CSV table of N, CA and C in Angstrom, one decimal:
chain,number,residue,atom,x,y,z
A,13,MET,N,6.4,-34.0,-4.2
A,13,MET,CA,6.5,-32.6,-4.0
A,13,MET,C,6.1,-32.5,-2.5
A,14,GLU,N,6.7,-31.6,-1.9
A,14,GLU,CA,6.9,-31.1,-0.4
A,14,GLU,C,5.8,-30.0,-0.1
A,15,THR,N,4.9,-30.2,0.5
A,15,THR,CA,4.2,-28.8,0.9
A,15,THR,C,4.4,-28.6,2.3
A,16,ARG,N,4.6,-27.0,2.4
A,16,ARG,CA,4.8,-26.6,3.8
A,16,ARG,C,3.8,-25.4,4.2
A,17,ASN,N,3.0,-25.5,5.3
A,17,ASN,CA,2.3,-24.1,5.6
A,17,ASN,C,3.0,-23.5,6.8
A,18,ILE,N,3.1,-21.9,6.3
A,18,ILE,CA,3.7,-21.0,6.9
A,18,ILE,C,2.4,-20.2,7.2
A,19,THR,N,2.4,-20.2,8.6
A,19,THR,CA,0.9,-19.6,9.2
A,19,THR,C,1.2,-18.3,9.7
A,20,SER,N,2.2,-17.4,9.7
A,20,SER,CA,2.2,-16.6,10.3
A,20,SER,C,1.9,-15.2,9.0
A,21,PRO,N,1.3,-14.2,9.6
A,21,PRO,CA,0.5,-13.3,8.6
A,21,PRO,C,1.5,-12.7,7.9
A,22,ILE,N,1.3,-12.4,6.7
A,22,ILE,CA,2.1,-11.8,5.7
A,22,ILE,C,2.7,-10.2,5.9
A,23,GLY,N,1.2,-9.5,5.9
A,23,GLY,CA,1.3,-8.1,6.3
A,23,GLY,C,1.8,-7.7,7.7
A,24,SER,N,2.9,-6.8,7.6
A,24,SER,CA,3.2,-6.8,9.1
A,24,SER,C,2.4,-5.3,9.7
A,25,GLU,N,1.8,-4.6,8.8
A,25,GLU,CA,0.9,-3.7,9.3
A,25,GLU,C,-0.5,-4.3,10.0
A,26,SER,N,-1.4,-3.6,10.8
A,26,SER,CA,-2.4,-3.9,11.2
A,26,SER,C,-3.4,-2.8,11.5
A,27,GLY,N,-4.3,-3.0,11.4
A,27,GLY,CA,-5.3,-1.9,11.8
A,27,GLY,C,-6.0,-1.5,10.3
A,28,SER,N,-5.9,0.2,10.2
A,28,SER,CA,-6.4,0.6,8.8
A,28,SER,C,-5.6,0.0,7.6
A,29,GLY,N,-6.4,0.6,6.2
A,29,GLY,CA,-5.4,0.2,5.2
A,29,GLY,C,-6.3,-0.9,4.2
A,30,ASN,N,-5.9,-1.0,3.0
A,30,ASN,CA,-6.4,-1.9,2.3
A,30,ASN,C,-5.7,-3.4,2.3
A,31,GLN,N,-6.2,-4.5,2.9
A,31,GLN,CA,-6.0,-5.7,3.4
A,31,GLN,C,-5.3,-6.1,2.1
A,32,SER,N,-5.9,-6.2,1.2
A,32,SER,CA,-5.0,-6.9,-0.3
A,32,SER,C,-3.7,-6.1,-0.5
A,33,ALA,N,-3.7,-4.9,-0.2
A,33,ALA,CA,-2.3,-4.3,-0.4
A,33,ALA,C,-1.4,-4.4,0.4
A,34,ARG,N,-1.8,-4.6,2.0
A,34,ARG,CA,-1.1,-4.9,3.0
A,34,ARG,C,-0.4,-6.1,2.9
A,35,GLN,N,-1.1,-7.0,2.1
A,35,GLN,CA,-0.8,-8.6,2.0
A,35,GLN,C,0.3,-8.7,0.6
A,36,GLN,N,0.3,-7.9,-0.2
A,36,GLN,CA,1.0,-8.1,-1.5
A,36,GLN,C,2.8,-8.1,-0.8
A,37,LEU,N,3.2,-9.3,-1.4
A,37,LEU,CA,4.7,-9.2,-1.2
A,37,LEU,C,5.2,-8.8,-2.4
A,38,THR,N,6.5,-8.2,-2.3
A,38,THR,CA,7.4,-7.7,-3.2
A,38,THR,C,9.0,-8.6,-3.6
A,39,PRO,N,9.1,-8.4,-4.7
A,39,PRO,CA,10.5,-9.1,-4.9
A,39,PRO,C,11.6,-8.7,-3.8
A,40,GLY,N,12.1,-9.6,-3.3
A,40,GLY,CA,13.4,-9.1,-2.3
A,40,GLY,C,13.0,-9.5,-1.1
A,41,VAL,N,11.7,-9.8,-0.6
A,41,VAL,CA,11.4,-9.9,0.9
A,41,VAL,C,11.5,-11.3,1.2
A,42,THR,N,12.3,-11.4,2.2
A,42,THR,CA,12.5,-13.0,2.8
A,42,THR,C,11.2,-13.3,3.7
A,43,LEU,N,10.9,-14.5,3.7
A,43,LEU,CA,9.9,-15.1,4.7
A,43,LEU,C,10.5,-16.2,5.3
A,44,VAL,N,10.0,-16.1,6.6
A,44,VAL,CA,10.8,-17.1,7.7
A,44,VAL,C,12.3,-17.5,7.1
A,45,ASN,N,13.0,-16.3,7.1
A,45,ASN,CA,14.5,-16.4,7.0
A,45,ASN,C,14.9,-17.4,6.1
A,46,ARG,N,13.9,-18.0,5.0
A,46,ARG,CA,14.2,-19.3,4.2
A,46,ARG,C,13.8,-19.2,2.4
A,47,TYR,N,12.7,-18.3,2.4
A,47,TYR,CA,12.3,-18.3,0.8
A,47,TYR,C,12.3,-16.7,0.4
A,48,ASN,N,13.0,-16.6,-0.4
A,48,ASN,CA,13.3,-15.0,-0.9
A,48,ASN,C,12.3,-14.9,-2.0
A,49,ILE,N,11.5,-14.1,-1.6
A,49,ILE,CA,10.3,-13.8,-3.2
A,49,ILE,C,11.1,-13.1,-4.5
A,50,GLN,N,11.1,-13.7,-5.4
A,50,GLN,CA,11.6,-13.1,-6.8
A,50,GLN,C,10.7,-12.8,-7.8
A,51,ASP,N,9.5,-13.3,-7.9
A,51,ASP,CA,8.2,-12.5,-8.6
A,51,ASP,C,7.0,-12.8,-8.5
A,52,VAL,N,6.2,-12.0,-8.5
A,52,VAL,CA,4.5,-12.2,-8.8
A,52,VAL,C,4.2,-13.1,-9.5
A,53,ILE,N,3.4,-14.4,-9.6
A,53,ILE,CA,3.0,-15.3,-10.9
A,53,ILE,C,1.8,-15.1,-10.9
A,54,GLY,N,0.8,-14.8,-9.9
A,54,GLY,CA,-0.7,-14.5,-10.1
A,54,GLY,C,-1.0,-13.8,-9.1
A,55,ILE,N,-2.1,-12.9,-9.3
A,55,ILE,CA,-3.0,-12.3,-8.2
A,55,ILE,C,-4.3,-12.6,-8.6
A,56,GLY,N,-5.2,-13.4,-7.5
A,56,GLY,CA,-6.7,-13.7,-8.1
A,56,GLY,C,-7.5,-13.1,-6.7
A,57,GLY,N,-8.7,-13.9,-6.9
A,57,GLY,CA,-9.7,-13.5,-5.8
A,57,GLY,C,-9.2,-14.3,-4.6
A,58,MET,N,-8.9,-15.4,-4.7
A,58,MET,CA,-8.4,-16.5,-3.5
A,58,MET,C,-7.2,-16.0,-2.7
A,59,GLY,N,-6.2,-15.5,-3.4
A,59,GLY,CA,-5.0,-15.0,-3.2
A,59,GLY,C,-4.0,-15.2,-4.1
A,60,SER,N,-2.7,-15.1,-3.7
A,60,SER,CA,-1.5,-14.6,-4.6
A,60,SER,C,-0.7,-15.8,-4.8
A,61,VAL,N,0.3,-15.8,-5.9
A,61,VAL,CA,1.0,-16.9,-6.0
A,61,VAL,C,2.4,-16.3,-6.5
A,62,TYR,N,3.5,-16.9,-6.1
A,62,TYR,CA,5.0,-16.0,-6.2
A,62,TYR,C,5.8,-17.0,-6.4
A,63,ARG,N,6.8,-16.6,-7.0
A,63,ARG,CA,8.1,-17.5,-7.4
A,63,ARG,C,9.0,-17.1,-6.4
A,64,ALA,N,9.6,-18.2,-5.5
A,64,ALA,CA,10.7,-17.6,-4.9
A,64,ALA,C,11.8,-18.6,-4.6
A,65,ARG,N,13.0,-18.1,-4.1
A,65,ARG,CA,14.2,-19.1,-4.0
A,65,ARG,C,14.3,-19.8,-2.4
A,66,ASP,N,14.0,-20.9,-2.5
A,66,ASP,CA,14.6,-21.3,-0.9
A,66,ASP,C,15.9,-21.3,-0.8
A,67,LEU,N,16.5,-20.1,0.0
A,67,LEU,CA,17.5,-20.0,0.7
A,67,LEU,C,18.3,-21.3,1.2
A,68,HIS,N,17.7,-22.3,1.9
A,68,HIS,CA,18.4,-23.7,2.1
A,68,HIS,C,18.8,-24.5,1.3
A,69,PHE,N,18.3,-24.5,-0.3
A,69,PHE,CA,18.8,-25.6,-1.1
A,69,PHE,C,18.7,-24.8,-2.1
A,70,PRO,N,19.2,-25.0,-3.7
A,70,PRO,CA,19.3,-24.4,-4.8
A,70,PRO,C,18.0,-24.9,-5.7
A,71,ASN,N,16.6,-24.7,-4.8
A,71,ASN,CA,15.3,-24.7,-5.8
A,71,ASN,C,14.5,-23.4,-5.8
A,72,VAL,N,14.0,-23.3,-6.8
A,72,VAL,CA,12.9,-22.4,-6.9
A,72,VAL,C,11.6,-22.9,-6.7
A,73,VAL,N,11.0,-22.2,-5.9
A,73,VAL,CA,9.6,-22.8,-5.1
A,73,VAL,C,8.6,-21.7,-5.6
A,74,LYS,N,7.1,-22.4,-5.5
A,74,LYS,CA,6.3,-21.8,-5.7
A,74,LYS,C,5.4,-21.2,-4.2
A,75,LEU,N,5.2,-20.3,-4.3
A,75,LEU,CA,4.4,-20.0,-2.7
A,75,LEU,C,2.9,-19.5,-3.0
A,76,VAL,N,2.1,-19.8,-2.3
A,76,VAL,CA,0.7,-19.4,-2.5
A,76,VAL,C,0.4,-18.8,-0.9
A,77,ALA,N,-0.3,-17.6,-1.0
A,77,ALA,CA,-0.7,-16.7,0.1
A,77,ALA,C,-2.3,-16.8,-0.5
A,78,VAL,N,-2.9,-17.6,0.6
A,78,VAL,CA,-4.6,-17.6,0.7
A,78,VAL,C,-5.0,-16.3,1.6
A,79,LYS,N,-5.9,-15.9,1.0
A,79,LYS,CA,-6.6,-14.6,1.8
A,79,LYS,C,-7.3,-15.2,2.6
């Protein structure tokens, strides 16, 4: 199993607003030109888990966004 850290912030907005709402990813969003978000698996106190497709390989992956 490969683990990869993506350290860029999820939300593109800064300043005002609810931080958890700003960090919520939606299906169709692509991160670092590689991972296309397909669905939200779960949201908890420590962060969110998403199902995504790796655009470089035909794999479905799990992405974890830690708060």
